[in-house]
mmCIF file of C-alpha atoms in Angstrom:
data_model
loop_
_atom_site.group_PDB
_atom_site.id
_atom_site.type_symbol
_atom_site.label_atom_id
_atom_site.label_comp_id
_atom_site.label_asym_id
_atom_site.label_seq_id
_atom_site.Cartn_x
_atom_site.Cartn_y
_atom_site.Cartn_z
ATOM 1 C CA MET N 28 79.357 67.774 18.891
ATOM 2 C CA SER N 29 83.028 68.063 17.914
ATOM 3 C CA LEU N 30 84.764 71.396 17.552
ATOM 4 C CA SER N 31 85.709 72.762 14.156
ATOM 5 C CA CYS N 32 89.269 74.083 13.973
ATOM 6 C CA TRP N 33 90.573 76.313 11.194
ATOM 7 C CA VAL N 34 94.169 74.993 11.533
ATOM 8 C CA PRO N 35 94.714 72.697 8.528
ATOM 9 C CA GLY N 36 94.762 69.014 9.430
ATOM 10 C CA ALA N 37 93.801 69.458 13.072
ATOM 11 C CA ASN N 38 90.287 68.034 12.905
ATOM 12 C CA GLY N 39 90.404 64.274 13.341
ATOM 13 C CA SER N 40 94.175 64.247 13.902
ATOM 14 C CA GLY N 41 94.394 63.022 17.500
ATOM 15 C CA PHE N 42 95.506 66.551 18.395
ATOM 16 C CA PRO N 43 92.261 68.428 17.686
ATOM 17 C CA ALA N 44 90.923 71.543 19.398
ATOM 18 C CA GLU N 45 89.468 69.305 22.127
ATOM 19 C CA HIS N 46 92.994 68.230 23.126
ATOM 20 C CA LEU N 47 95.507 71.148 23.171
ATOM 21 C CA PRO N 48 98.405 69.509 25.049
ATOM 22 C CA TYR N 49 101.228 71.701 26.359
ATOM 23 C CA GLY N 50 104.955 71.357 25.641
ATOM 24 C CA VAL N 51 108.233 73.284 25.644
ATOM 25 C CA PHE N 52 110.137 73.858 22.395
ATOM 26 C CA VAL N 53 112.582 75.852 20.296
ATOM 27 C CA GLU N 54 112.830 76.118 16.519
ATOM 28 C CA ASP N 55 115.119 73.314 15.480
ATOM 29 C CA ALA N 56 116.978 75.134 12.692
ATOM 30 C CA SER N 57 116.428 78.776 13.571
ATOM 31 C CA SER N 58 119.243 81.190 12.744
ATOM 32 C CA VAL N 59 118.125 83.271 15.724
ATOM 33 C CA GLN N 60 118.941 81.809 19.130
ATOM 34 C CA THR N 61 115.720 81.837 21.130
ATOM 35 C CA PRO N 62 115.234 80.313 24.577
ATOM 36 C CA PRO N 63 112.856 77.384 25.117
ATOM 37 C CA ARG N 64 109.248 78.459 25.606
ATOM 38 C CA VAL N 65 105.759 77.045 25.986
ATOM 39 C CA GLY N 66 103.625 75.886 23.089
ATOM 40 C CA VAL N 67 100.436 73.962 22.480
ATOM 41 C CA ARG N 68 100.095 71.227 19.891
ATOM 42 C CA ILE N 69 97.250 71.483 17.388
ATOM 43 C CA GLY N 70 97.287 68.891 14.605
ATOM 44 C CA ASP N 71 100.857 68.606 13.300
ATOM 45 C CA GLN N 72 101.714 72.149 14.370
ATOM 46 C CA VAL N 73 102.840 73.948 17.522
ATOM 47 C CA LEU N 74 101.175 77.173 18.588
ATOM 48 C CA ASP N 75 103.787 79.519 20.095
ATOM 49 C CA LEU N 76 102.119 80.773 23.273
ATOM 50 C CA ALA N 77 104.992 83.091 24.157
ATOM 51 C CA ARG N 78 104.475 84.910 20.868
ATOM 52 C CA LEU N 79 100.729 85.090 21.385
ATOM 53 C CA ALA N 80 101.219 86.432 24.906
ATOM 54 C CA GLY N 81 103.609 89.076 23.573
ATOM 55 C CA GLU N 82 100.915 90.189 21.158
ATOM 56 C CA GLY N 83 98.227 90.311 23.837
ATOM 57 C CA LEU N 84 96.209 87.383 22.463
ATOM 58 C CA VAL N 85 96.594 85.229 25.569
ATOM 59 C CA GLU N 86 97.840 85.807 29.116
ATOM 60 C CA GLY N 87 100.290 83.612 30.976
ATOM 61 C CA PRO N 88 103.957 82.933 31.817
ATOM 62 C CA PHE N 89 104.660 81.280 28.487
ATOM 63 C CA ASP N 90 108.107 82.733 27.794
ATOM 64 C CA GLN N 91 109.520 80.226 30.298
ATOM 65 C CA PRO N 92 111.526 77.012 29.664
ATOM 66 C CA SER N 93 109.075 75.026 31.803
ATOM 67 C CA LEU N 94 105.362 74.669 32.390
ATOM 68 C CA ASN N 95 105.810 74.991 36.157
ATOM 69 C CA PRO N 96 105.001 78.730 36.493
ATOM 70 C CA PHE N 97 101.758 78.234 34.554
ATOM 71 C CA MET N 98 100.876 74.969 36.325
ATOM 72 C CA ALA N 99 101.242 76.689 39.699
ATOM 73 C CA GLU N 100 98.495 79.172 38.799
ATOM 74 C CA GLY N 101 95.781 76.601 39.429
ATOM 75 C CA PRO N 102 92.614 75.193 37.857
ATOM 76 C CA LEU N 103 90.751 78.458 37.285
ATOM 77 C CA ARG N 104 93.635 79.871 35.226
ATOM 78 C CA TRP N 105 94.087 76.573 33.386
ATOM 79 C CA GLN N 106 90.421 76.672 32.435
ATOM 80 C CA GLU N 107 90.554 80.335 31.363
ATOM 81 C CA VAL N 108 93.571 79.759 29.133
ATOM 82 C CA ARG N 109 92.103 76.554 27.699
ATOM 83 C CA GLU N 110 88.893 78.358 26.771
ATOM 84 C CA ARG N 111 90.874 81.199 25.190
ATOM 85 C CA LEU N 112 93.068 78.830 23.174
ATOM 86 C CA THR N 113 89.995 76.955 21.955
ATOM 87 C CA GLU N 114 88.597 80.282 20.748
ATOM 88 C CA LEU N 115 91.860 81.197 19.006
ATOM 89 C CA VAL N 116 92.051 77.966 17.000
ATOM 90 C CA CYS N 117 88.345 77.632 16.268
ATOM 91 C CA ASP N 118 87.329 81.168 15.298
ATOM 92 C CA PRO N 119 88.347 81.635 11.643
ATOM 93 C CA ARG N 120 88.176 85.399 12.085
ATOM 94 C CA LEU N 121 91.292 85.129 14.276
ATOM 95 C CA SER N 122 93.313 83.011 11.840
ATOM 96 C CA ALA N 123 95.180 85.961 10.325
ATOM 97 C CA ARG N 124 96.460 87.029 13.758
ATOM 98 C CA VAL N 125 97.113 83.553 15.155
ATOM 99 C CA GLY N 126 98.460 81.837 12.024
ATOM 100 C CA PRO N 127 101.950 83.437 12.147
ATOM 101 C CA ALA N 128 102.472 81.833 15.588
ATOM 102 C CA LEU N 129 102.154 78.303 14.165
ATOM 103 C CA LEU N 130 105.216 76.103 13.519
ATOM 104 C CA ARG N 131 105.297 72.571 12.126
ATOM 105 C CA VAL N 132 106.114 69.931 14.707
ATOM 106 C CA ASP N 133 108.953 68.657 12.534
ATOM 107 C CA GLN N 134 110.535 72.122 12.653
ATOM 108 C CA VAL N 135 110.906 72.285 16.429
ATOM 109 C CA ARG N 136 112.978 70.594 19.107
ATOM 110 C CA LEU N 137 111.037 69.453 22.142
ATOM 111 C CA PHE N 138 112.239 69.511 25.744
ATOM 112 C CA ARG N 139 111.034 67.898 28.953
ATOM 113 C CA PRO N 140 107.892 69.974 29.442
ATOM 114 C CA PHE N 141 108.042 70.502 33.205
ATOM 115 C CA THR N 142 110.692 70.714 35.897
ATOM 116 C CA VAL N 143 110.276 67.557 37.957
ATOM 117 C CA ALA N 144 110.034 68.166 41.686
ATOM 118 C CA ASP N 145 109.508 64.745 43.261
ATOM 119 C CA TYR N 146 108.808 61.444 41.532
ATOM 120 C CA VAL N 147 106.656 58.691 43.001
ATOM 121 C CA ASP N 148 106.094 55.379 41.244
ATOM 122 C CA PHE N 149 103.157 53.244 42.314
ATOM 123 C CA TYR N 150 102.358 49.548 41.859
ATOM 124 C CA SER N 151 98.647 49.876 41.146
ATOM 125 C CA SER N 152 97.775 47.253 38.520
ATOM 126 C CA LEU N 153 96.273 44.119 40.042
ATOM 127 C CA GLU N 154 97.235 42.078 36.990
ATOM 128 C CA HIS N 155 100.838 43.309 37.011
ATOM 129 C CA ALA N 156 101.273 42.688 40.733
ATOM 130 C CA THR N 157 99.731 39.230 40.367
ATOM 131 C CA ASN N 158 101.888 38.314 37.376
ATOM 132 C CA LEU N 159 105.100 39.302 39.164
ATOM 133 C CA GLY N 160 104.007 37.608 42.368
ATOM 134 C CA ARG N 161 103.494 34.336 40.501
ATOM 135 C CA LEU N 162 106.905 34.653 38.873
ATOM 136 C CA PHE N 163 108.819 35.540 42.032
ATOM 137 C CA ARG N 164 106.764 33.604 44.640
ATOM 138 C CA PRO N 165 105.386 30.582 42.733
ATOM 139 C CA ASP N 166 104.552 28.693 45.928
ATOM 140 C CA GLY N 167 102.896 31.570 47.755
ATOM 141 C CA ASP N 168 100.128 34.141 47.463
ATOM 142 C CA PRO N 169 101.051 36.375 44.513
ATOM 143 C CA LEU N 170 99.807 39.473 46.368
ATOM 144 C CA LEU N 171 101.418 40.551 49.625
ATOM 145 C CA PRO N 172 98.995 41.166 52.530
ATOM 146 C CA ASN N 173 99.023 44.974 52.196
ATOM 147 C CA TRP N 174 98.353 45.211 48.458
ATOM 148 C CA ARG N 175 94.538 45.413 48.508
ATOM 149 C CA HIS N 176 94.541 47.823 51.443
ATOM 150 C CA LEU N 177 96.699 50.654 50.092
ATOM 151 C CA PRO N 178 98.365 51.838 46.866
ATOM 152 C CA VAL N 179 101.924 50.530 47.204
ATOM 153 C CA GLY N 180 104.618 52.891 45.917
ATOM 154 C CA TYR N 181 108.169 54.145 46.283
ATOM 155 C CA HIS N 182 109.972 57.450 45.892
ATOM 156 C CA GLY N 183 112.062 57.526 42.698
ATOM 157 C CA ARG N 184 114.820 59.738 41.327
ATOM 158 C CA SER N 185 113.617 62.897 39.573
ATOM 159 C CA GLY N 186 117.044 63.809 38.169
ATOM 160 C CA THR N 187 117.033 61.042 35.567
ATOM 161 C CA ILE N 188 113.576 61.728 34.126
ATOM 162 C CA VAL N 189 114.055 62.541 30.444
ATOM 163 C CA VAL N 190 111.854 63.577 27.553
ATOM 164 C CA SER N 191 110.738 61.184 24.826
ATOM 165 C CA ASP N 192 113.337 60.399 22.136
ATOM 166 C CA THR N 193 116.236 60.663 24.588
ATOM 167 C CA PRO N 194 118.509 57.596 24.136
ATOM 168 C CA VAL N 195 118.780 55.254 27.121
ATOM 169 C CA VAL N 196 122.252 54.003 28.020
ATOM 170 C CA ARG N 197 122.289 50.438 29.306
ATOM 171 C CA PRO N 198 122.912 50.635 33.065
ATOM 172 C CA GLN N 199 125.594 48.791 34.992
ATOM 173 C CA GLY N 200 125.489 47.361 38.469
ATOM 174 C CA GLN N 201 125.812 44.267 40.591
ATOM 175 C CA ARG N 202 123.889 41.142 39.759
ATOM 176 C CA ARG N 203 123.929 37.574 41.008
ATOM 177 C CA GLU N 204 124.609 34.852 38.455
ATOM 178 C CA PRO N 205 122.690 31.536 38.453
ATOM 179 C CA ASP N 206 125.665 29.819 40.128
ATOM 180 C CA GLY N 207 125.504 32.295 43.028
ATOM 181 C CA THR N 208 128.534 34.421 42.146
ATOM 182 C CA VAL N 209 128.159 38.195 42.315
ATOM 183 C CA VAL N 210 129.476 40.178 39.354
ATOM 184 C CA PHE N 211 129.512 43.779 38.164
ATOM 185 C CA GLY N 212 128.624 44.760 34.625
ATOM 186 C CA PRO N 213 125.938 45.849 32.178
ATOM 187 C CA SER N 214 122.378 44.695 32.834
ATOM 188 C CA THR N 215 121.423 41.628 30.799
ATOM 189 C CA ARG N 216 117.708 41.847 31.650
ATOM 190 C CA LEU N 217 116.819 45.379 30.609
ATOM 191 C CA ASP N 218 113.070 45.951 30.584
ATOM 192 C CA ILE N 219 110.297 48.483 30.012
ATOM 193 C CA GLU N 220 107.330 49.548 32.112
ATOM 194 C CA LEU N 221 104.211 50.927 30.432
ATOM 195 C CA GLU N 222 102.799 53.588 32.769
ATOM 196 C CA VAL N 223 100.614 56.684 32.912
ATOM 197 C CA GLY N 224 101.853 59.687 34.873
ATOM 198 C CA PHE N 225 99.938 62.511 36.549
ATOM 199 C CA VAL N 226 101.671 65.891 36.729
ATOM 200 C CA VAL N 227 100.953 67.988 39.817
ATOM 201 C CA GLY N 228 100.223 71.651 39.197
ATOM 202 C CA VAL N 229 99.039 73.015 42.541
ATOM 203 C CA ALA N 230 101.178 72.407 45.610
ATOM 204 C CA SER N 231 99.643 71.414 48.926
ATOM 205 C CA ALA N 232 100.484 72.662 52.404
ATOM 206 C CA PRO N 233 103.022 70.741 54.507
ATOM 207 C CA HIS N 234 101.561 68.469 57.183
ATOM 208 C CA LEU N 235 98.028 68.713 55.737
ATOM 209 C CA PRO N 236 96.839 65.597 53.872
ATOM 210 C CA VAL N 237 95.103 66.156 50.546
ATOM 211 C CA PRO N 238 91.495 64.923 50.857
ATOM 212 C CA ILE N 239 90.779 62.357 48.180
ATOM 213 C CA ASP N 240 87.983 64.363 46.555
ATOM 214 C CA GLU N 241 90.273 67.418 46.274
ATOM 215 C CA ALA N 242 93.108 65.469 44.672
ATOM 216 C CA PRO N 243 92.011 66.030 41.032
ATOM 217 C CA SER N 244 92.180 69.819 41.490
ATOM 218 C CA HIS N 245 95.922 69.489 42.166
ATOM 219 C CA VAL N 246 96.608 67.621 38.896
ATOM 220 C CA PHE N 247 97.437 69.633 35.782
ATOM 221 C CA GLY N 248 97.711 66.862 33.236
ATOM 222 C CA VAL N 249 98.722 63.419 32.046
ATOM 223 C CA VAL N 250 101.804 61.962 30.336
ATOM 224 C CA LEU N 251 102.840 58.498 29.260
ATOM 225 C CA VAL N 252 105.783 57.113 31.251
ATOM 226 C CA ASN N 253 108.346 54.402 30.508
ATOM 227 C CA ASP N 254 110.082 53.541 33.772
ATOM 228 C CA TRP N 255 112.960 51.526 32.316
ATOM 229 C CA SER N 256 114.025 48.699 34.617
ATOM 230 C CA ALA N 257 117.146 46.559 34.980
ATOM 231 C CA ARG N 258 115.548 43.406 36.343
ATOM 232 C CA ASP N 259 118.768 41.598 37.227
ATOM 233 C CA ILE N 260 120.207 44.561 39.144
ATOM 234 C CA GLN N 261 116.834 45.126 40.802
ATOM 235 C CA ALA N 262 116.432 41.488 41.859
ATOM 236 C CA TRP N 263 119.793 41.461 43.662
ATOM 237 C CA GLU N 264 119.568 44.832 45.392
ATOM 238 C CA TYR N 265 115.918 45.472 46.217
ATOM 239 C CA GLN N 266 115.598 43.546 49.497
ATOM 240 C CA PRO N 267 114.890 44.843 52.093
ATOM 241 C CA LEU N 268 114.460 48.522 51.077
ATOM 242 C CA GLY N 269 113.070 48.330 47.550
ATOM 243 C CA PRO N 270 114.104 49.675 44.121
ATOM 244 C CA PHE N 271 117.374 51.578 43.759
ATOM 245 C CA LEU N 272 119.941 51.388 40.912
ATOM 246 C CA GLY N 273 117.806 48.998 38.896
ATOM 247 C CA LYS N 274 115.185 51.743 38.443
ATOM 248 C CA SER N 275 116.943 55.099 38.821
ATOM 249 C CA PHE N 276 119.029 55.295 35.637
ATOM 250 C CA ALA N 277 116.277 56.572 33.288
ATOM 251 C CA THR N 278 112.561 57.302 33.209
ATOM 252 C CA SER N 279 111.098 58.667 29.966
ATOM 253 C CA VAL N 280 108.034 60.906 29.709
ATOM 254 C CA SER N 281 106.003 62.415 26.882
ATOM 255 C CA ALA N 282 106.976 65.775 25.417
ATOM 256 C CA TRP N 283 103.284 66.782 25.517
ATOM 257 C CA VAL N 284 101.218 67.090 28.700
ATOM 258 C CA THR N 285 97.535 66.386 28.057
ATOM 259 C CA PRO N 286 95.358 68.581 30.298
ATOM 260 C CA LEU N 287 93.289 66.548 32.729
ATOM 261 C CA ASP N 288 90.256 68.502 31.528
ATOM 262 C CA ALA N 289 90.749 67.075 28.025
ATOM 263 C CA LEU N 290 90.167 63.567 29.408
ATOM 264 C CA ALA N 291 87.061 64.315 31.465
ATOM 265 C CA GLY N 292 84.917 62.635 28.811
ATOM 266 C CA CYS N 293 86.722 59.291 29.117
ATOM 267 C CA ARG N 294 86.154 58.836 32.846
ATOM 268 C CA THR N 295 84.688 55.457 33.664
ATOM 269 C CA THR N 296 84.038 53.080 36.552
ATOM 270 C CA GLY N 297 87.125 51.190 37.672
ATOM 271 C CA PRO N 298 87.370 47.688 39.139
ATOM 272 C CA VAL N 299 85.541 46.904 42.362
ATOM 273 C CA GLN N 300 87.930 47.194 45.310
ATOM 274 C CA GLU N 301 87.668 44.466 47.913
ATOM 275 C CA PRO N 302 87.951 44.993 50.825
ATOM 276 C CA THR N 303 86.405 48.453 50.771
ATOM 277 C CA PRO N 304 89.254 50.975 51.168
ATOM 278 C CA LEU N 305 89.584 52.895 54.419
ATOM 279 C CA PRO N 306 87.636 56.192 54.508
ATOM 280 C CA TYR N 307 90.606 58.391 53.481
ATOM 281 C CA LEU N 308 90.905 56.270 50.304
ATOM 282 C CA THR N 309 87.175 56.242 49.489
ATOM 283 C CA ALA N 310 86.188 58.810 46.842
ATOM 284 C CA ALA N 311 82.784 60.252 46.066
ATOM 285 C CA GLU N 312 83.516 59.968 42.333
ATOM 286 C CA ASP N 313 85.462 57.380 40.377
ATOM 287 C CA TRP N 314 88.448 58.579 38.352
ATOM 288 C CA ALA N 315 89.251 55.533 36.267
ATOM 289 C CA LEU N 316 90.226 56.677 32.758
ATOM 290 C CA ALA N 317 89.452 54.702 29.597
ATOM 291 C CA LEU N 318 92.818 55.084 27.878
ATOM 292 C CA ASP N 319 93.924 52.548 25.270
ATOM 293 C CA LEU N 320 97.656 51.866 25.660
ATOM 294 C CA ALA N 321 100.168 50.035 23.475
ATOM 295 C CA VAL N 322 103.867 49.211 23.252
ATOM 296 C CA ASP N 323 105.718 48.987 19.927
ATOM 297 C CA MET N 324 109.200 47.537 19.464
ATOM 298 C CA THR N 325 111.645 47.983 16.586
ATOM 299 C CA PRO N 326 114.446 45.439 17.041
ATOM 300 C CA ALA N 327 118.020 46.572 16.431
ATOM 301 C CA GLY N 328 118.888 46.506 12.732
ATOM 302 C CA SER N 329 115.254 46.420 11.601
ATOM 303 C CA ASP N 330 113.254 49.144 9.895
ATOM 304 C CA ARG N 331 109.948 47.609 10.982
ATOM 305 C CA SER N 332 108.111 47.803 14.292
ATOM 306 C CA GLU N 333 105.547 45.520 15.864
ATOM 307 C CA THR N 334 103.039 46.028 18.656
ATOM 308 C CA ILE N 335 104.021 43.714 21.498
ATOM 309 C CA SER N 336 101.416 44.778 24.060
ATOM 310 C CA SER N 337 97.958 46.363 24.051
ATOM 311 C CA THR N 338 95.985 47.110 27.184
ATOM 312 C CA SER N 339 93.571 49.531 28.839
ATOM 313 C CA PHE N 340 94.162 51.942 31.683
ATOM 314 C CA ALA N 341 90.505 51.610 32.701
ATOM 315 C CA GLY N 342 91.282 48.417 34.626
ATOM 316 C CA LEU N 343 93.818 49.998 37.000
ATOM 317 C CA TYR N 344 92.936 48.911 40.547
ATOM 318 C CA TRP N 345 94.192 51.971 42.454
ATOM 319 C CA ARG N 346 93.250 55.316 40.843
ATOM 320 C CA PHE N 347 95.250 58.559 40.973
ATOM 321 C CA PRO N 348 93.118 60.387 43.610
ATOM 322 C CA GLN N 349 93.732 57.444 45.930
ATOM 323 C CA GLN N 350 97.443 57.604 45.152
ATOM 324 C CA LEU N 351 97.642 61.317 46.002
ATOM 325 C CA ALA N 352 95.550 60.916 49.141
ATOM 326 C CA HIS N 353 97.774 58.097 50.375
ATOM 327 C CA LEU N 354 100.980 59.898 49.397
ATOM 328 C CA THR N 355 100.067 62.901 51.564
ATOM 329 C CA VAL N 356 98.211 61.263 54.461
ATOM 330 C CA ASN N 357 101.367 61.205 56.608
ATOM 331 C CA GLY N 358 101.945 64.962 56.169
ATOM 332 C CA ALA N 359 104.097 64.848 53.020
ATOM 333 C CA HIS N 360 103.061 67.631 50.664
ATOM 334 C CA LEU N 361 102.708 67.986 46.921
ATOM 335 C CA ARG N 362 104.916 70.338 44.918
ATOM 336 C CA THR N 363 104.404 71.864 41.508
ATOM 337 C CA GLY N 364 106.029 69.479 39.035
ATOM 338 C CA ASP N 365 105.614 66.302 41.061
ATOM 339 C CA LEU N 366 105.265 63.264 38.797
ATOM 340 C CA ILE N 367 102.937 60.567 40.092
ATOM 341 C CA ALA N 368 103.300 57.402 37.993
ATOM 342 C CA SER N 369 100.738 54.622 37.969
ATOM 343 C CA GLY N 370 103.139 51.721 37.934
ATOM 344 C CA THR N 371 103.143 49.171 35.128
ATOM 345 C CA VAL N 372 99.740 48.812 33.483
ATOM 346 C CA SER N 373 98.917 45.214 32.571
ATOM 347 C CA GLY N 374 95.697 43.561 31.474
ATOM 348 C CA PRO N 375 94.181 40.127 32.128
ATOM 349 C CA THR N 376 94.883 38.499 28.737
ATOM 350 C CA PRO N 377 98.094 37.349 27.011
ATOM 351 C CA GLY N 378 99.628 40.238 25.096
ATOM 352 C CA SER N 379 98.211 42.863 27.460
ATOM 353 C CA GLU N 380 101.151 42.810 29.882
ATOM 354 C CA GLY N 381 103.038 46.102 30.242
ATOM 355 C CA SER N 382 106.558 44.729 30.733
ATOM 356 C CA LEU N 383 108.851 42.216 29.069
ATOM 357 C CA VAL N 384 109.365 40.250 32.271
ATOM 358 C CA GLU N 385 105.635 39.460 32.136
ATOM 359 C CA LEU N 386 105.357 39.064 28.360
ATOM 360 C CA THR N 387 108.226 36.527 28.317
ATOM 361 C CA ARG N 388 107.429 34.875 31.665
ATOM 362 C CA GLY N 389 110.692 36.003 33.168
ATOM 363 C CA GLY N 390 112.587 35.327 29.948
ATOM 364 C CA ALA N 391 111.484 31.686 29.723
ATOM 365 C CA GLU N 392 109.211 32.262 26.713
ATOM 366 C CA PRO N 393 110.873 34.652 24.217
ATOM 367 C CA LEU N 394 108.811 36.946 22.032
ATOM 368 C CA THR N 395 109.212 36.958 18.286
ATOM 369 C CA VAL N 396 109.238 40.561 17.058
ATOM 370 C CA VAL N 397 109.362 40.992 13.250
ATOM 371 C CA GLY N 398 111.165 37.677 13.074
ATOM 372 C CA VAL N 399 113.649 38.379 15.884
ATOM 373 C CA GLY N 400 113.582 36.697 19.294
ATOM 374 C CA ARG N 401 113.596 38.864 22.417
ATOM 375 C CA ARG N 402 113.590 37.986 26.095
ATOM 376 C CA PHE N 403 114.718 41.443 27.206
ATOM 377 C CA LEU N 404 116.004 44.537 25.424
ATOM 378 C CA GLU N 405 119.132 44.392 23.272
ATOM 379 C CA ASP N 406 121.354 47.354 22.321
ATOM 380 C CA GLY N 407 119.798 49.213 19.402
ATOM 381 C CA ASP N 408 116.216 48.181 20.189
ATOM 382 C CA GLU N 409 113.677 50.999 20.130
ATOM 383 C CA ILE N 410 110.503 51.116 22.211
ATOM 384 C CA VAL N 411 107.515 53.427 21.645
ATOM 385 C CA LEU N 412 104.655 53.771 24.118
ATOM 386 C CA ARG N 413 101.365 54.996 22.655
ATOM 387 C CA GLY N 414 98.019 55.956 24.135
ATOM 388 C CA GLN N 415 94.695 57.351 23.053
ATOM 389 C CA ALA N 416 91.177 57.974 24.289
ATOM 390 C CA ASP N 417 87.774 58.312 22.680
ATOM 391 C CA VAL N 418 86.198 61.410 24.202
ATOM 392 C CA ASP N 419 82.621 61.794 23.033
ATOM 393 C CA GLY N 420 83.539 60.473 19.587
ATOM 394 C CA VAL N 421 86.735 62.537 19.292
ATOM 395 C CA THR N 422 90.118 60.767 19.371
ATOM 396 C CA ILE N 423 92.658 62.223 21.813
ATOM 397 C CA THR N 424 96.191 60.913 21.157
ATOM 398 C CA LEU N 425 98.604 61.139 24.064
ATOM 399 C CA GLY N 426 102.156 62.246 23.369
ATOM 400 C CA GLU N 427 104.237 59.160 22.594
ATOM 401 C CA VAL N 428 107.262 58.032 24.596
ATOM 402 C CA ARG N 429 110.136 56.824 22.421
ATOM 403 C CA GLY N 430 113.538 55.536 23.476
ATOM 404 C CA ARG N 431 116.419 53.592 21.895
ATOM 405 C CA ILE N 432 118.880 51.506 23.895
ATOM 406 C CA LEU N 433 122.562 52.446 23.649
ATOM 407 C CA PRO N 434 125.448 50.221 24.836
ATOM 408 C CA ALA N 435 126.760 50.590 28.379
ATOM 409 C CA LEU N 436 129.523 53.142 28.759
#
């Protein structure tokens, strides 16, 4: 049975009382200079948790410009606060006290919701890895020998992770031309990557691996991630050590962090893994999540957008508890604010690929988007990642990730 919320417009909005995602904001046009602080989205409004805490209606470090202090408090506190917030927005007797702490979303400015500690990007979609393998190794096995044995990943750059709606400047770097010459300049094969990120709340101890069945208790919530990629720069530089400048210039994340608890009702059984993973990667419970994902593009100069990809997160081969268990098995430890990204999420059918390099077959088959051809991103193009889940008949809408491409500096 769905909850009934007294906040106008919240019920059935995608941001109902069952959701309550966290963000960091300030009033956009306030005459009083106030520091960024923590809020929760309910419908098309933001509930000012710092104000509520000041009035004794909720407890927590919500007068901070980051979710990190709250995330570090752990699952029991997250659950206590979530239950209290549900009471505050569902009990109409509290509306007179809580109502003054509500602000319209269009009246606030949103910030990156957490301070990023470390950033790890995985390569966990079987379809994505297979598609790229066929493009880059057409005469060989599309999957490298290790892929089905462990979740492949790399350590990224946390300093260039930005919040949704931050413009993305076209990166520059070296690339090799078809005739073999090496040149320096703006990327000509700028791409997207549709990903889901898991935000670590509870740190782990150094040198002690996180057991796979304890991994979910370290995760605070979920964000959409666009790990922008310069394919030409990446192709020239990545061997033998992997991604560098072609991936480190910008990674965009949602302004709203959906609590992992809000998605418990969309857990499902993921793909069968063959061969059976080693014991440290074998979980007692499956943590595949049935999230519907999509990518929209608005070409430069157009006022219309079009969905260019639709897929499901449920088909991801390697799940996040396996990613965290593998990440820490060598003694590396988790820190509050770590971002663990899934890698590009692609599906098995045409139009379900999570990157342009797949959608256009390496640029050989251009897309037509509202009448405009696209192989890769042009200056002025805007991309929006969207996601949602059906949780026991209630729609949970993930915070979008939006970004527009600006010319190289």
